[in-house]
Amino acid sequence: VDPWAELTMPVPILTLTTDFGEDSPYVAAMKGVILALNPAVQLIDLSHQIPPQSVQHAAFFLAHSIPYFPIEALHVVVVDPGVGSERAILYLEVNGHRLLAPDNGCWTLLAGKASRVIQVAEPRFWRQPVSRTFHGRDIFAPVAARLSLGLDPTELGPPVRDRVRLSKSYPQPFLGGIRGEVAFVDHFGNIITNIPADDLASPVGALAVGDRNYPQIINVKTYGDAEPGCLVVLASSAGLVEIAVVHGHAASRLNASIGTPVVFEFASSSP
Amino acid sequence: VDPWAELTMPVPILTLTTDFGEDSPYVAAMKGVILALNPAVQLIDLSHQIPPQSVQHAAFFLAHSIPYFPIEALHVVVVDPGVGSERAILYLEVNGHRLLAPDNGCWTLLAGKASRVIQVAEPRFWRQPVSRTFHGRDIFAPVAARLSLGLDPTELGPPVRDRVRLSKSYPQPFLGGIRGEVAFVDHFGNIITNIPADDLASPVGALAVGDRNYPQIINVKTYGDAEPGCLVVLASSAGLVEIAVVHGHAASRLNASIGTPVVFEFASSSP
Amino acid sequence: VDPWAELTMPVPILTLTTDFGEDSPYVAAMKGVILALNPAVQLIDLSHQIPPQSVQHAAFFLAHSIPYFPIEALHVVVVDPGVGSERAILYLEVNGHRLLAPDNGCWTLLAGKASRVIQVAEPRFWRQPVSRTFHGRDIFAPVAARLSLGLDPTELGPPVRDRVRLSKSYPQPFLGGIRGEVAFVDHFGNIITNIPADDLASPVGALAVGDRNYPQIINVKTYGDAEPGCLVVLASSAGLVEIAVVHGHAASRLNASIGTPVVFEFASSSP
């Protein structure tokens, strides 16, 4: 079955990722502005629960969700601690995926190169007057709607060369172990590290998170392989080393958050 | 590009605003009832995180989101502390925007006059039997779905003259300052007052919130104009005077909630 | 008005119910996988706020939302404490409603018999490689998308006879009262019991929840029939006996959660 067969044109998909929460009218206002310009767009909420102003959290979130979308989608990201300042707003194409995002590095953990980066600089596509504190409503929303209607991105403004990139820290192997850091804490409290699971060739014997040591950790394939309450290490669904407490909240128990240092020591093969 | 060009009829847009949260089955049940009657409707979540029974919160939320929507949308609002009592349910047209809401004043902060107010009184459009505690599922949802299918609102019931209005408090200027109150606290903890930003012609020198004084406050255009942690005053995106803590939570720090009195004293022009 | 008149085929409706929250990229990744396969599907969020791994909570949630949907919908449920273990994934038709769910009993409170139960066993419909911890993205999402495109469910795998069922506890009447338990706590803190409202023929005089007694409880038809702060008993919108605190949070005040024993004593008709 070809889902497009009976449709005369693709329904444009427009996703929203913000730190606005749902108790405030900000997401709703953005949806209104978008639908007023393009009532046929298919709005998809990715998240409005990014922790306030956490560009690092947004970056991991985007890196592990955007790649699954069809390239016809346009992804609008408003996690924007620099709103109203001189930070630019960018239209980006990264590995074929299209984003509209503040120039704060939130897109830089996405795999692949940015083949096109354009500064959103042409006020004629914006909602006027533009407020100093809510570019989501006044710039991102109308520009996104116009792109979904077929506006050529080159009309938005000039190409950009210099843009903000998050510094990416790489894990450091040492004799008998590997050092890394916490890349993300998920909704269940599972700790996702920046260490590729493939780099952990040997089973882990001991763990340090921050300045505390955990001499007991169980190597598992999935949560159900150990008893509830056990501290386990496994490969996350994103292919990274993950620390979890079975049916518990590892980040609270280990006092971990994004950036906390993590050290794994391999189990010695002989006693 | 005309988004309608290839569509034979507008897709009806139906928005939902409730205090039901997402852990309970109430929003889901409403969506089911609506889609069973009109599977082609475009459902848009505005919020299900209105604080329980807070009509004041809902009123600000609606006033600052509904106006951005196209007038083809129908807005269903179920923040309804009086469910099951004698309070009426209203179909309203306010400045061209169509709402279905309990008669508790939640729509009365919307700009513009209500050109049409009809009581939802005809049980033949409802789901039977009607429960005493969940009119969202049994009255709002089926009536909304039928309106989205083209039902003439005049069939819902008789026109209404008397309806509940929220008492609106207006700011009071005095020599050297202005008195108002907290109109809303947003997801970031920013305090939005009921004072139009245009009424604050002079820079602010001191602030009182509730019974505490804050002699130091910085006048800014946007959050980035001061250091993290600073208490600032600025024009909100809704055109109201806003009190914020840069990258912090002003409402917690200043112990403010809807209705808390606020006094701004202008900075003296000479020392 | 017939909503289908101008449409050449029904828009497939696909609902999502998870315990993933919205701060993590898991729901977004699932939406991406689904939309990449079927960009025309209508995605409807039921909830992503099921408490982590709470199959009991999910079961009540589904029982009181799925029945309202049109049978054209497909309901994807990922509350899955056994992910990666040997637990099966099931395609089910219950009373005409179609679900994709882990074999953990989460669907067993739905009214009606399962007329068709098929094990999702054919890897050719999955995303490869399949992770051990995120079957939502790798199995549920692609299978759901393919079903929404018209895949015959019999192709997914073999029919299943044995499947997990939640043990359902039934209320026990005694002379002068009835014993039951807490079936659900809703977003407002209202306590929904497993006792059908019709079984409570006489007014209630006293209440016990867990090991504490509440000699004062008011029998009402709806919340507005008693003063704020009062402890009341009424028929819930699901037709079950409900305990509420007017404009308050009954579950916190009475320290109740799913499974807590509840005893109602009827009011004596003579003093």
Short mmCIF file of C-alpha atoms in Angstrom, two decimals, chain A residues 8-9 19-29 31-33 35-43 45 48-50 52-53 81 83-85 127 131-134 137 149-150, chain B residues 1 3-4 6-7 11 13 22 42 44-51 57 60-61 64-65 68-70 184-188 192 221-225 234-238 242 247:
data_model
loop_
_atom_site.label_atom_id
_atom_site.label_comp_id
_atom_site.label_asym_id
_atom_site.label_seq_id
_atom_site.Cartn_x
_atom_site.Cartn_y
_atom_site.Cartn_z
CA THR A 8 -2.56 14.92 -4.16
CA MET A 9 0.35 16.26 -2.14
CA ASP A 19 11.20 23.91 27.15
CA PHE A 20 7.89 25.82 27.49
CA GLY A 21 5.94 23.23 29.51
CA GLU A 22 2.21 22.94 29.00
CA ASP A 23 0.94 25.11 31.83
CA SER A 24 1.91 28.32 30.00
CA PRO A 25 0.24 29.61 26.82
CA TYR A 26 3.49 29.67 24.82
CA VAL A 27 3.20 26.37 22.95
CA ALA A 28 -0.46 27.04 22.25
CA ALA A 29 0.33 30.50 20.86
CA LYS A 31 0.45 26.37 17.32
CA GLY A 32 -2.08 29.11 16.66
CA VAL A 33 0.34 31.20 14.59
CA LEU A 35 -2.17 26.90 11.92
CA ALA A 36 -3.36 30.38 10.97
CA LEU A 37 -0.82 30.36 8.14
CA ASN A 38 -1.06 26.67 7.24
CA PRO A 39 -4.17 24.97 8.63
CA ALA A 40 -3.31 21.76 6.76
CA VAL A 41 0.05 21.18 8.45
CA GLN A 42 0.39 18.08 10.63
CA LEU A 43 1.69 19.28 14.01
CA ASP A 45 4.68 17.39 19.59
CA HIS A 48 7.65 20.57 25.74
CA GLN A 49 9.37 19.16 28.83
CA ILE A 50 12.99 19.93 27.98
CA PRO A 52 14.29 25.12 31.16
CA GLN A 53 17.19 26.52 29.12
CA PRO A 81 18.21 30.94 26.79
CA VAL A 83 16.17 34.92 23.28
CA GLY A 84 16.19 38.61 22.44
CA SER A 85 19.98 38.83 22.43
CA ARG A 127 5.10 38.27 12.88
CA SER A 131 8.69 40.79 20.99
CA ARG A 132 12.04 40.65 22.79
CA THR A 133 11.19 37.53 24.80
CA PHE A 134 9.09 35.26 22.59
CA ARG A 137 5.73 32.91 18.46
CA LEU A 149 3.94 25.94 2.55
CA GLY A 150 6.91 25.71 0.22
CA VAL B 1 1.00 28.57 -2.17
CA PRO B 3 -2.85 25.25 1.33
CA TRP B 4 -6.52 24.78 0.52
CA GLU B 6 -5.85 20.71 -3.30
CA LEU B 7 -8.24 20.03 -0.45
CA VAL B 11 -9.95 20.09 7.80
CA ILE B 13 -9.35 22.13 13.78
CA GLU B 22 -2.24 13.06 31.25
CA GLN B 42 -7.56 17.67 13.49
CA ILE B 44 -4.69 20.00 18.76
CA ASP B 45 -3.69 19.81 22.43
CA LEU B 46 -3.33 23.28 23.93
CA SER B 47 -2.82 22.17 27.52
CA HIS B 48 -3.90 19.50 29.95
CA GLN B 49 -1.73 21.02 32.69
CA ILE B 50 -3.96 23.88 33.79
CA PRO B 51 -3.71 23.68 37.62
CA HIS B 57 -5.08 30.37 35.26
CA PHE B 60 -5.00 34.04 31.23
CA PHE B 61 -3.94 30.98 29.23
CA HIS B 64 -2.86 34.64 25.34
CA SER B 65 -3.29 31.70 22.98
CA TYR B 68 -3.43 33.49 17.39
CA PHE B 69 -5.60 30.71 15.95
CA PRO B 70 -7.50 30.83 12.68
CA PHE B 184 0.02 34.77 35.85
CA VAL B 185 3.09 32.75 36.74
CA ASP B 186 4.57 30.98 33.76
CA HIS B 187 6.42 27.67 33.41
CA PHE B 188 9.77 29.38 34.00
CA ILE B 192 3.37 38.42 34.62
CA LYS B 221 14.72 44.65 27.43
CA THR B 222 15.32 40.89 27.52
CA TYR B 223 16.65 38.27 29.96
CA GLY B 224 20.14 38.25 28.50
CA ASP B 225 20.65 41.92 29.42
CA LEU B 234 10.80 43.94 31.46
CA ALA B 235 7.92 43.97 29.00
CA SER B 236 6.46 40.46 28.62
CA SER B 237 5.61 38.97 25.25
CA ALA B 238 1.98 39.72 26.08
CA GLU B 242 6.99 41.07 33.84
CA HIS B 247 17.81 31.78 34.46
#
